[in-house]
mmCIF file of C-alpha atoms and ligand atoms in Angstrom:
data_model
loop_
_atom_site.group_PDB
_atom_site.id
_atom_site.type_symbol
_atom_site.label_atom_id
_atom_site.label_comp_id
_atom_site.label_asym_id
_atom_site.label_seq_id
_atom_site.Cartn_x
_atom_site.Cartn_y
_atom_site.Cartn_z
ATOM 1 C CA MET Y 285 -6.025 121.199 10.383
ATOM 2 C CA ASN Y 286 -3.127 118.577 11.403
ATOM 3 C CA ILE Y 287 -2.164 115.198 10.415
ATOM 4 C CA ILE Y 288 0.497 113.091 12.068
ATOM 5 C CA GLU Y 289 1.002 109.672 10.398
ATOM 6 C CA LEU Y 290 2.575 107.203 12.719
ATOM 7 C CA ASN Y 291 4.224 104.199 10.257
ATOM 8 C CA GLY Y 292 4.557 101.374 12.481
ATOM 9 C CA ILE Y 293 5.910 98.189 11.565
ATOM 10 C CA PHE Y 294 2.944 96.576 9.671
ATOM 11 C CA VAL Y 295 -0.208 99.129 10.189
ATOM 12 C CA ASN Y 296 0.395 103.076 10.143
ATOM 13 C CA ASN Y 297 -2.329 104.621 11.735
ATOM 14 C CA PHE Y 298 -2.677 108.339 12.934
ATOM 15 C CA ILE Y 299 -3.486 111.872 15.021
ATOM 16 C CA LEU Y 300 -5.912 114.362 13.602
ATOM 17 C CA TYR Y 301 -5.627 117.821 16.138
ATOM 18 C CA ASN Y 302 -6.671 121.436 15.165
ATOM 19 C CA HIS Y 303 -6.014 124.147 18.618
ATOM 20 C CA LYS Y 304 -8.843 122.729 20.605
ATOM 21 C CA GLU Y 305 -9.903 118.621 19.651
ATOM 22 C CA ILE Y 306 -7.168 115.773 19.213
ATOM 23 C CA ILE Y 307 -8.793 113.159 17.275
ATOM 24 C CA LEU Y 308 -6.491 108.952 16.495
ATOM 25 C CA ILE Y 309 -7.628 106.922 13.569
ATOM 26 C CA ASP Y 310 -6.975 103.709 14.398
ATOM 27 C CA THR Y 311 -4.115 102.855 17.295
ATOM 28 C CA GLY Y 312 -1.016 100.912 16.714
ATOM 29 C CA PHE Y 313 0.159 97.196 16.762
ATOM 30 C CA LEU Y 314 3.465 97.061 17.528
ATOM 31 C CA ASN Y 315 4.620 99.708 20.063
ATOM 32 C CA GLY Y 316 1.534 101.132 19.096
ATOM 33 C CA ILE Y 317 1.123 103.596 21.982
ATOM 34 C CA SER Y 318 5.492 105.116 22.480
ATOM 35 C CA PHE Y 319 4.349 106.406 19.047
ATOM 36 C CA ILE Y 320 1.557 107.880 20.030
ATOM 37 C CA LYS Y 321 2.964 109.427 22.957
ATOM 38 C CA ASN Y 322 6.171 110.759 21.320
ATOM 39 C CA ALA Y 323 4.223 112.499 18.289
ATOM 40 C CA LEU Y 324 1.563 113.807 20.940
ATOM 41 C CA LEU Y 325 5.148 114.534 22.950
ATOM 42 C CA ASN Y 326 6.111 117.048 20.760
ATOM 43 C CA ILE Y 327 3.076 119.343 20.017
ATOM 44 C CA HIS Y 328 3.293 119.636 23.866
ATOM 45 C CA LYS Y 329 -0.104 117.774 24.196
ATOM 46 C CA LYS Y 330 -0.444 113.824 26.226
ATOM 47 C CA LEU Y 331 -2.007 110.333 26.126
ATOM 48 C CA GLU Y 332 -4.499 111.709 28.668
ATOM 49 C CA ASP Y 333 -5.581 114.964 25.609
ATOM 50 C CA ILE Y 334 -6.507 111.978 23.415
ATOM 51 C CA ASP Y 335 -11.043 113.354 22.699
ATOM 52 C CA TYR Y 336 -12.243 111.058 20.074
ATOM 53 C CA ILE Y 337 -10.330 107.233 19.134
ATOM 54 C CA LEU Y 338 -11.943 107.287 15.249
ATOM 55 C CA LEU Y 339 -11.773 103.612 14.118
ATOM 56 C CA THR Y 340 -11.787 101.938 11.026
ATOM 57 C CA HIS Y 341 -12.132 98.179 11.712
ATOM 58 C CA GLY Y 342 -12.637 95.948 13.836
ATOM 59 C CA HIS Y 343 -8.917 94.269 14.004
ATOM 60 C CA LEU Y 344 -6.652 93.924 15.622
ATOM 61 C CA ASP Y 345 -3.805 96.009 13.524
ATOM 62 C CA HIS Y 346 -6.158 98.535 14.395
ATOM 63 C CA VAL Y 347 -6.964 98.386 17.784
ATOM 64 C CA VAL Y 348 -5.038 96.204 19.916
ATOM 65 C CA HIS Y 349 -4.370 99.224 21.799
ATOM 66 C CA LEU Y 350 -7.949 100.575 22.452
ATOM 67 C CA LYS Y 351 -8.177 99.817 25.779
ATOM 68 C CA LYS Y 352 -5.202 100.736 27.506
ATOM 69 C CA LEU Y 353 -5.503 103.588 26.102
ATOM 70 C CA LYS Y 354 -9.188 104.666 26.411
ATOM 71 C CA GLU Y 355 -8.377 104.228 29.689
ATOM 72 C CA ILE Y 356 -6.624 106.548 29.633
ATOM 73 C CA SER Y 357 -7.397 109.337 27.773
ATOM 74 C CA GLY Y 358 -11.037 108.856 28.503
ATOM 75 C CA ALA Y 359 -11.480 109.147 24.981
ATOM 76 C CA THR Y 360 -14.830 108.633 22.917
ATOM 77 C CA ILE Y 361 -14.494 105.597 21.157
ATOM 78 C CA ILE Y 362 -16.479 105.887 17.325
ATOM 79 C CA CYS Y 363 -17.185 102.470 15.494
ATOM 80 C CA SER Y 364 -19.618 101.203 13.406
ATOM 81 C CA LYS Y 365 -21.026 98.085 15.484
ATOM 82 C CA GLU Y 366 -20.906 95.529 13.249
ATOM 83 C CA GLU Y 367 -17.081 95.436 14.185
ATOM 84 C CA GLN Y 368 -17.620 94.940 17.516
ATOM 85 C CA ILE Y 369 -17.582 91.542 17.131
ATOM 86 C CA HIS Y 370 -13.746 92.221 15.596
ATOM 87 C CA ILE Y 371 -13.507 94.074 19.011
ATOM 88 C CA ASP Y 372 -14.790 90.948 21.608
ATOM 89 C CA GLY Y 373 -11.583 88.544 19.830
ATOM 90 C CA LYS Y 374 -15.223 86.323 18.587
ATOM 91 C CA TYR Y 375 -15.649 86.815 14.818
ATOM 92 C CA SER Y 376 -16.416 82.900 13.473
ATOM 93 C CA TYR Y 377 -14.322 82.800 10.085
ATOM 94 C CA LYS Y 378 -14.528 80.931 7.512
ATOM 95 C CA GLY Y 379 -12.279 79.537 4.398
ATOM 96 C CA ILE Y 380 -9.193 81.248 4.069
ATOM 97 C CA ASN Y 381 -9.737 83.693 6.934
ATOM 98 C CA LEU Y 382 -9.378 81.123 9.353
ATOM 99 C CA VAL Y 383 -5.505 82.194 8.912
ATOM 100 C CA CYS Y 384 -6.396 85.693 9.124
ATOM 101 C CA ASP Y 385 -8.040 84.292 12.774
ATOM 102 C CA GLY Y 386 -5.014 81.821 14.245
ATOM 103 C CA LEU Y 387 -3.046 85.456 13.282
ATOM 104 C CA GLU Y 388 -5.495 87.215 15.222
ATOM 105 C CA LYS Y 389 -5.175 84.454 17.886
ATOM 106 C CA PHE Y 390 -1.292 84.473 18.489
ATOM 107 C CA GLY Y 391 -1.942 88.609 18.408
ATOM 108 C CA ARG Y 392 -4.421 88.021 21.181
ATOM 109 C CA PHE Y 393 -2.154 85.800 22.961
ATOM 110 C CA TYR Y 394 0.623 88.142 22.570
ATOM 111 C CA PHE Y 395 -0.295 91.125 24.204
ATOM 112 C CA ASN Y 396 -2.690 89.987 26.249
ATOM 113 C CA TYR Y 397 -5.228 91.813 24.778
ATOM 114 C CA LYS Y 398 -8.627 92.699 26.314
ATOM 115 C CA ALA Y 399 -11.014 94.327 24.873
ATOM 116 C CA ILE Y 400 -13.697 96.574 24.841
ATOM 117 C CA LYS Y 401 -17.265 97.926 23.664
ATOM 118 C CA ILE Y 402 -17.924 100.694 21.160
ATOM 119 C CA ASP Y 403 -19.333 104.177 22.932
ATOM 120 C CA HIS Y 404 -20.429 105.611 19.827
ATOM 121 C CA HIS Y 405 -22.237 103.117 16.393
ATOM 122 C CA VAL Y 406 -21.710 104.879 13.335
ATOM 123 C CA LYS Y 407 -22.979 104.721 9.468
ATOM 124 C CA ASP Y 408 -23.052 105.267 6.137
ATOM 125 C CA GLY Y 409 -23.626 109.226 5.667
ATOM 126 C CA ASP Y 410 -23.803 110.172 9.773
ATOM 127 C CA ILE Y 411 -21.583 113.246 9.875
ATOM 128 C CA LEU Y 412 -20.163 114.097 13.443
ATOM 129 C CA ASN Y 413 -18.618 117.321 14.262
ATOM 130 C CA ILE Y 414 -15.130 117.019 15.027
ATOM 131 C CA LEU Y 415 -12.808 119.171 13.258
ATOM 132 C CA GLY Y 416 -14.748 120.456 10.751
ATOM 133 C CA GLY Y 417 -16.816 118.271 9.657
ATOM 134 C CA ILE Y 418 -15.545 114.163 9.367
ATOM 135 C CA LYS Y 419 -18.764 112.132 7.377
ATOM 136 C CA VAL Y 420 -18.564 108.207 7.046
ATOM 137 C CA ILE Y 421 -18.358 105.950 4.592
ATOM 138 C CA HIS Y 422 -19.225 102.831 4.909
ATOM 139 C CA LEU Y 423 -16.586 100.609 2.328
ATOM 140 C CA PRO Y 424 -17.593 96.505 3.749
ATOM 141 C CA GLY Y 425 -15.644 94.398 2.228
ATOM 142 C CA HIS Y 426 -12.603 93.940 3.881
ATOM 143 C CA SER Y 427 -14.906 93.149 6.535
ATOM 144 C CA ILE Y 428 -18.475 93.639 6.973
ATOM 145 C CA GLY Y 429 -18.202 97.015 9.311
ATOM 146 C CA HIS Y 430 -15.501 98.593 7.528
ATOM 147 C CA LEU Y 431 -15.119 102.713 7.953
ATOM 148 C CA GLY Y 432 -13.858 105.234 6.368
ATOM 149 C CA TYR Y 433 -13.880 108.830 6.936
ATOM 150 C CA LEU Y 434 -13.777 111.882 4.886
ATOM 151 C CA PHE Y 435 -12.836 115.036 6.496
ATOM 152 C CA LEU Y 436 -15.296 117.856 5.772
ATOM 153 C CA GLU Y 437 -12.543 120.970 5.254
ATOM 154 C CA SER Y 438 -9.880 119.184 3.554
ATOM 155 C CA LYS Y 439 -11.802 116.154 1.749
ATOM 156 C CA TYR Y 440 -9.236 113.516 2.884
ATOM 157 C CA LEU Y 441 -10.970 110.621 3.162
ATOM 158 C CA PHE Y 442 -9.431 108.202 5.580
ATOM 159 C CA ILE Y 443 -9.148 104.625 3.429
ATOM 160 C CA GLY Y 444 -8.415 101.664 5.772
ATOM 161 C CA ASP Y 445 -7.479 99.279 4.924
ATOM 162 C CA LEU Y 446 -9.917 99.105 1.577
ATOM 163 C CA VAL Y 447 -6.214 99.032 -0.883
ATOM 164 C CA ASN Y 448 -2.668 99.299 0.268
ATOM 165 C CA THR Y 449 -0.306 101.609 -1.005
ATOM 166 C CA ARG Y 450 3.003 100.252 -2.056
ATOM 167 C CA ARG Y 451 5.748 102.178 -3.776
ATOM 168 C CA LYS Y 452 4.611 101.496 -7.393
ATOM 169 C CA LYS Y 453 0.676 100.941 -7.378
ATOM 170 C CA HIS Y 454 -1.528 100.349 -5.272
ATOM 171 C CA ARG Y 455 -2.959 96.695 -4.542
ATOM 172 C CA PHE Y 456 -5.674 95.278 -2.075
ATOM 173 C CA PRO Y 457 -4.550 93.469 0.908
ATOM 174 C CA PRO Y 458 -4.241 90.248 0.503
ATOM 175 C CA ALA Y 459 -7.264 87.893 0.255
ATOM 176 C CA ILE Y 460 -6.652 86.374 4.040
ATOM 177 C CA PHE Y 461 -7.996 89.195 5.094
ATOM 178 C CA ASN Y 462 -11.082 89.602 3.163
ATOM 179 C CA SER Y 463 -13.960 88.546 4.348
ATOM 180 C CA PHE Y 464 -16.887 90.141 2.100
ATOM 181 C CA PRO Y 465 -14.399 90.047 -1.661
ATOM 182 C CA HIS Y 466 -17.887 90.468 -3.355
ATOM 183 C CA LEU Y 467 -18.128 93.376 -1.712
ATOM 184 C CA ILE Y 468 -15.013 95.429 -2.088
ATOM 185 C CA PRO Y 469 -16.518 96.784 -5.997
ATOM 186 C CA GLU Y 470 -19.001 98.545 -4.797
ATOM 187 C CA SER Y 471 -16.481 99.731 -2.430
ATOM 188 C CA ILE Y 472 -14.233 100.420 -4.685
ATOM 189 C CA HIS Y 473 -16.657 102.256 -6.504
ATOM 190 C CA LYS Y 474 -18.365 104.696 -4.133
ATOM 191 C CA VAL Y 475 -14.498 105.988 -3.987
ATOM 192 C CA TYR Y 476 -14.027 106.881 -6.943
ATOM 193 C CA HIS Y 477 -16.659 108.694 -7.770
ATOM 194 C CA MET Y 478 -16.212 110.884 -4.721
ATOM 195 C CA ASN Y 479 -15.111 114.472 -5.503
ATOM 196 C CA LEU Y 480 -11.418 113.965 -3.208
ATOM 197 C CA ASN Y 481 -8.459 115.844 -2.648
ATOM 198 C CA GLY Y 482 -6.728 112.888 -1.238
ATOM 199 C CA ILE Y 483 -6.341 109.468 0.238
ATOM 200 C CA ILE Y 484 -5.237 108.344 3.224
ATOM 201 C CA SER Y 485 -4.424 104.523 3.790
ATOM 202 C CA ASN Y 486 -3.130 101.884 6.898
ATOM 203 C CA HIS Y 487 -0.884 100.137 5.174
ATOM 204 C CA GLY Y 488 1.733 100.649 3.177
ATOM 205 C CA PRO Y 489 5.189 103.953 2.623
ATOM 206 C CA ARG Y 490 4.762 107.809 3.937
ATOM 207 C CA LEU Y 491 2.871 109.124 0.788
ATOM 208 C CA SER Y 492 1.140 112.050 0.241
ATOM 209 C CA PRO Y 493 -2.773 111.757 1.013
ATOM 210 C CA GLU Y 494 -2.729 113.849 -3.752
ATOM 211 C CA GLU Y 495 -0.447 111.140 -4.529
ATOM 212 C CA GLN Y 496 -2.576 108.072 -2.804
ATOM 213 C CA TRP Y 497 -5.457 109.893 -4.211
ATOM 214 C CA ASN Y 498 -3.856 109.261 -8.089
ATOM 215 C CA ARG Y 499 -2.704 106.724 -7.349
ATOM 216 C CA PHE Y 500 -6.249 104.924 -6.073
ATOM 217 C CA ARG Y 501 -8.282 107.056 -9.803
ATOM 218 C CA ILE Y 502 -5.449 104.779 -11.571
ATOM 219 C CA PHE Y 503 -6.032 101.005 -10.282
ATOM 220 C CA ALA Y 504 -9.684 101.881 -9.506
ATOM 221 C CA LYS Y 505 -10.465 103.330 -13.943
ATOM 222 C CA ASP Y 506 -8.265 99.398 -14.527
ATOM 223 C CA TYR Y 507 -10.011 97.536 -11.622
ATOM 224 C CA LEU Y 508 -13.916 98.402 -12.358
ATOM 225 C CA LYS Y 509 -13.173 98.199 -15.488
ATOM 226 C CA GLN Y 510 -12.165 94.586 -15.366
ATOM 227 C CA LYS Y 511 -14.732 93.892 -12.928
ATOM 228 C CA ILE Y 512 -16.918 95.714 -15.681
ATOM 229 C CA THR Y 513 -15.787 93.095 -19.295
HETATM 230 ZN ZN1 ZN H 1 -7.413 95.133 8.547
#
Protein backbone atom coordinates (compact mmCIF):
# COMPACT_ATOMS: atom_id res chain seq x y z
CA MET A 1 0.00 0.00 0.00
CA ASN A 2 1.25 3.47 -0.87
CA ILE A 3 0.37 6.71 0.93
CA ILE A 4 0.36 10.17 -0.60
CA GLU A 5 0.00 12.93 1.97
CA LEU A 6 -1.58 16.08 0.61
CA ASN A 7 -0.45 18.94 2.83
CA GLY A 8 -3.11 21.59 2.48
CA ILE A 9 -3.22 25.08 3.93
CA PHE A 10 -5.32 24.20 6.99
CA VAL A 11 -5.72 20.48 6.77
CA ASN A 12 -4.06 17.44 5.24
CA ASN A 13 -5.77 14.59 3.48
CA PHE A 14 -4.51 11.37 2.00
CA ILE A 15 -4.56 9.13 -1.05
CA LEU A 16 -3.86 5.46 -0.41
CA TYR A 17 -3.52 2.98 -3.21
CA ASN A 18 -2.27 -0.35 -4.43
CA HIS A 19 -2.43 -2.01 -7.86
CA LYS A 20 -6.21 -2.39 -7.70
CA GLU A 21 -7.79 0.19 -5.36
CA ILE A 22 -7.54 3.91 -4.68
CA ILE A 23 -9.01 5.47 -1.58
CA LEU A 24 -9.14 8.97 -0.26
CA ILE A 25 -9.15 9.80 3.44
CA ASP A 26 -11.04 13.10 3.74
CA THR A 27 -11.37 15.51 0.84
CA GLY A 28 -8.98 18.42 1.49
CA PHE A 29 -9.86 22.08 1.76
CA LEU A 30 -8.58 25.07 -0.26
CA ASN A 31 -7.57 23.82 -3.73
CA GLY A 32 -8.37 20.33 -2.46
CA ILE A 33 -9.58 18.90 -5.75
CA SER A 34 -6.62 20.16 -7.79
CA PHE A 35 -4.19 18.79 -5.17
CA ILE A 36 -5.86 15.39 -5.44
CA LYS A 37 -6.01 15.53 -9.24
CA ASN A 38 -2.30 16.39 -9.57
CA ALA A 39 -1.25 13.75 -7.08
CA LEU A 40 -3.25 11.13 -8.99
CA LEU A 41 -1.73 12.28 -12.29
CA ASN A 42 1.71 11.54 -10.84
CA ILE A 43 0.70 7.90 -10.47
CA HIS A 44 -1.04 7.89 -13.88
CA LYS A 45 -4.51 7.91 -12.38
CA LYS A 46 -7.38 10.34 -12.41
CA LEU A 47 -10.19 11.51 -10.14
CA GLU A 48 -12.59 9.07 -11.80
CA ASP A 49 -10.45 6.19 -10.52
CA ILE A 50 -11.10 6.84 -6.81
CA ASP A 51 -12.96 3.82 -5.40
CA TYR A 52 -13.69 4.85 -1.80
CA ILE A 53 -13.78 8.03 0.26
CA LEU A 54 -13.28 7.38 3.98
CA LEU A 55 -14.21 10.27 6.24
CA THR A 56 -12.78 10.72 9.71
CA HIS A 57 -15.60 13.14 10.59
CA GLY A 58 -17.95 15.69 9.07
CA HIS A 59 -16.30 19.06 9.79
CA LEU A 60 -16.29 21.24 6.71
CA ASP A 61 -12.51 21.23 6.24
CA HIS A 62 -12.72 17.45 5.78
CA VAL A 63 -15.82 17.17 3.58
CA VAL A 64 -16.06 20.35 1.54
CA HIS A 65 -15.33 18.63 -1.80
CA LEU A 66 -17.24 15.46 -1.03
CA LYS A 67 -20.20 15.98 -3.37
CA LYS A 68 -18.05 16.98 -6.33
CA LEU A 69 -15.65 14.08 -5.83
CA LYS A 70 -18.58 11.68 -5.58
CA GLU A 71 -20.08 13.05 -8.79
CA ILE A 72 -16.79 12.70 -10.65
CA SER A 73 -15.71 9.30 -9.33
CA GLY A 74 -18.83 7.52 -8.09
CA ALA A 75 -16.68 6.47 -5.11
CA THR A 76 -18.38 4.88 -2.11
CA ILE A 77 -18.51 7.34 0.81
CA ILE A 78 -17.82 5.70 4.18
CA CYS A 79 -18.29 7.24 7.65
CA SER A 80 -20.20 6.81 10.91
CA LYS A 81 -23.89 7.70 10.70
CA GLU A 82 -23.51 10.28 13.50
CA GLU A 83 -21.45 12.51 11.20
CA GLN A 84 -24.20 12.93 8.60
CA ILE A 85 -25.65 15.88 10.52
CA HIS A 86 -22.27 17.65 10.27
CA ILE A 87 -22.04 16.89 6.54
CA ASP A 88 -25.56 18.30 6.18
CA GLY A 89 -24.47 21.48 7.98
CA LYS A 90 -27.27 21.01 10.52
CA TYR A 91 -25.40 20.18 13.70
CA SER A 92 -26.46 22.38 16.66
CA TYR A 93 -23.24 23.66 18.14
CA LYS A 94 -23.40 25.01 21.69
CA GLY A 95 -21.33 27.30 23.91
CA ILE A 96 -17.76 27.84 22.78
CA ASN A 97 -18.36 25.60 19.74
CA LEU A 98 -20.59 28.31 18.23
CA VAL A 99 -17.32 29.80 16.92
CA CYS A 100 -16.82 26.62 14.90
CA ASP A 101 -20.43 26.97 13.72
CA GLY A 102 -19.74 30.51 12.46
CA LEU A 103 -16.59 29.45 10.63
CA GLU A 104 -18.39 26.54 8.98
CA LYS A 105 -21.32 28.75 7.95
CA PHE A 106 -18.94 31.17 6.28
CA GLY A 107 -17.08 28.26 4.65
CA ARG A 108 -20.28 26.74 3.26
CA PHE A 109 -21.19 30.09 1.74
CA TYR A 110 -17.67 30.71 0.38
CA PHE A 111 -17.42 27.27 -1.26
CA ASN A 112 -21.08 27.16 -2.32
CA TYR A 113 -21.13 23.89 -0.38
CA LYS A 114 -23.71 21.21 -1.07
CA ALA A 115 -24.26 18.25 1.23
CA ILE A 116 -24.39 14.61 0.19
CA LYS A 117 -25.33 11.36 1.94
CA ILE A 118 -22.88 8.82 3.32
CA ASP A 119 -23.21 5.59 1.29
CA HIS A 120 -21.98 3.12 3.88
CA HIS A 121 -22.22 3.60 7.64
CA VAL A 122 -19.51 2.04 9.78
CA LYS A 123 -18.97 1.66 13.52
CA ASP A 124 -16.22 0.69 15.93
CA GLY A 125 -14.64 -2.67 15.12
CA ASP A 126 -16.00 -3.00 11.58
CA ILE A 127 -13.52 -4.37 9.07
CA LEU A 128 -13.48 -3.01 5.53
CA ASN A 129 -12.04 -5.35 2.92
CA ILE A 130 -10.13 -2.59 1.19
CA LEU A 131 -6.35 -2.30 0.73
CA GLY A 132 -5.59 -5.42 2.73
CA GLY A 133 -8.11 -4.69 5.49
CA ILE A 134 -9.03 -1.56 7.41
CA LYS A 135 -10.44 -1.65 10.95
CA VAL A 136 -12.76 1.17 12.01
CA ILE A 137 -11.80 2.69 15.38
CA HIS A 138 -14.34 4.97 17.08
CA LEU A 139 -12.48 7.91 18.65
CA PRO A 140 -15.18 10.29 19.92
CA GLY A 141 -14.50 13.68 21.51
CA HIS A 142 -13.66 15.99 18.62
CA SER A 143 -17.12 15.07 17.34
CA ILE A 144 -19.40 12.27 18.50
CA GLY A 145 -18.93 10.02 15.46
CA HIS A 146 -15.24 10.82 14.88
CA LEU A 147 -13.39 7.81 13.46
CA GLY A 148 -9.89 6.49 13.11
CA TYR A 149 -8.95 3.97 10.41
CA LEU A 150 -6.42 1.24 11.19
CA PHE A 151 -4.67 -0.30 8.20
CA LEU A 152 -4.13 -3.88 9.28
CA GLU A 153 -1.10 -4.66 7.11
CA SER A 154 0.98 -1.59 8.00
CA LYS A 155 -0.50 -1.03 11.49
CA TYR A 156 -0.83 2.64 10.68
CA LEU A 157 -3.77 4.40 12.33
CA PHE A 158 -5.25 7.50 10.70
CA ILE A 159 -6.44 9.46 13.73
CA GLY A 160 -8.28 12.36 12.09
CA ASP A 161 -8.42 15.33 14.46
CA LEU A 162 -7.95 13.47 17.75
CA VAL A 163 -4.63 15.28 18.14
CA ASN A 164 -2.69 17.65 15.91
CA THR A 165 0.92 17.18 14.92
CA ARG A 166 3.20 20.09 15.76
CA ARG A 167 6.90 20.61 15.17
CA LYS A 168 7.93 19.65 18.70
CA LYS A 169 4.97 17.77 20.21
CA HIS A 170 1.38 16.84 19.70
CA ARG A 171 -1.47 18.90 21.01
CA PHE A 172 -5.26 18.95 20.92
CA PRO A 173 -7.21 20.88 18.32
CA PRO A 174 -8.41 24.28 19.65
CA ALA A 175 -11.27 23.86 22.14
CA ILE A 176 -13.79 25.54 19.82
CA PHE A 177 -13.57 22.49 17.54
CA ASN A 178 -14.03 19.78 20.19
CA SER A 179 -17.75 19.24 20.79
CA PHE A 180 -17.43 16.38 23.32
CA PRO A 181 -14.17 17.11 25.19
CA HIS A 182 -15.12 14.82 28.11
CA LEU A 183 -14.81 11.84 25.73
CA ILE A 184 -11.28 12.70 24.60
CA PRO A 185 -9.38 11.00 27.51
CA GLU A 186 -10.93 7.63 26.71
CA SER A 187 -10.07 7.98 23.02
CA ILE A 188 -6.47 8.92 23.89
CA HIS A 189 -6.31 5.93 26.24
CA LYS A 190 -7.64 3.64 23.52
CA VAL A 191 -5.02 4.70 20.96
CA TYR A 192 -2.20 4.71 23.53
CA HIS A 193 -2.81 1.03 24.25
CA MET A 194 -3.01 -0.07 20.63
CA ASN A 195 -0.25 -2.07 18.98
CA LEU A 196 0.74 0.28 16.16
CA ASN A 197 3.67 1.10 13.91
CA GLY A 198 2.56 4.65 13.24
CA ILE A 199 -0.20 7.23 13.40
CA ILE A 200 -1.16 9.92 10.91
CA SER A 201 -3.11 13.04 11.85
CA ASN A 202 -4.91 15.49 9.59
CA HIS A 203 -3.40 18.72 10.88
CA GLY A 204 0.24 19.73 11.11
CA PRO A 205 3.51 19.45 9.20
CA ARG A 206 4.62 16.33 7.38
CA LEU A 207 6.19 13.84 9.81
CA SER A 208 6.65 10.11 9.38
CA PRO A 209 3.90 7.93 10.92
CA GLU A 210 6.55 6.37 13.17
CA GLU A 211 7.68 9.78 14.46
CA GLN A 212 4.07 10.85 15.04
CA TRP A 213 3.50 7.66 17.00
CA ASN A 214 6.60 8.24 19.16
CA ARG A 215 5.47 11.77 19.94
CA PHE A 216 1.90 10.69 20.57
CA ARG A 217 3.03 8.14 23.15
CA ILE A 218 5.04 10.77 25.05
CA PHE A 219 2.12 13.22 24.85
CA ALA A 220 -0.51 10.64 25.82
CA LYS A 221 1.49 9.23 28.73
CA ASP A 222 1.80 12.71 30.29
CA TYR A 223 -1.81 13.58 29.52
CA LEU A 224 -3.26 10.37 30.95
CA LYS A 225 -1.12 10.70 34.11
CA GLN A 226 -2.57 14.17 34.70
CA LYS A 227 -6.09 12.86 34.15
CA ILE A 228 -5.68 10.07 36.67
CA THR A 229 -3.80 11.98 39.43
ZN1 LIG B 1 -12.40 18.58 12.77
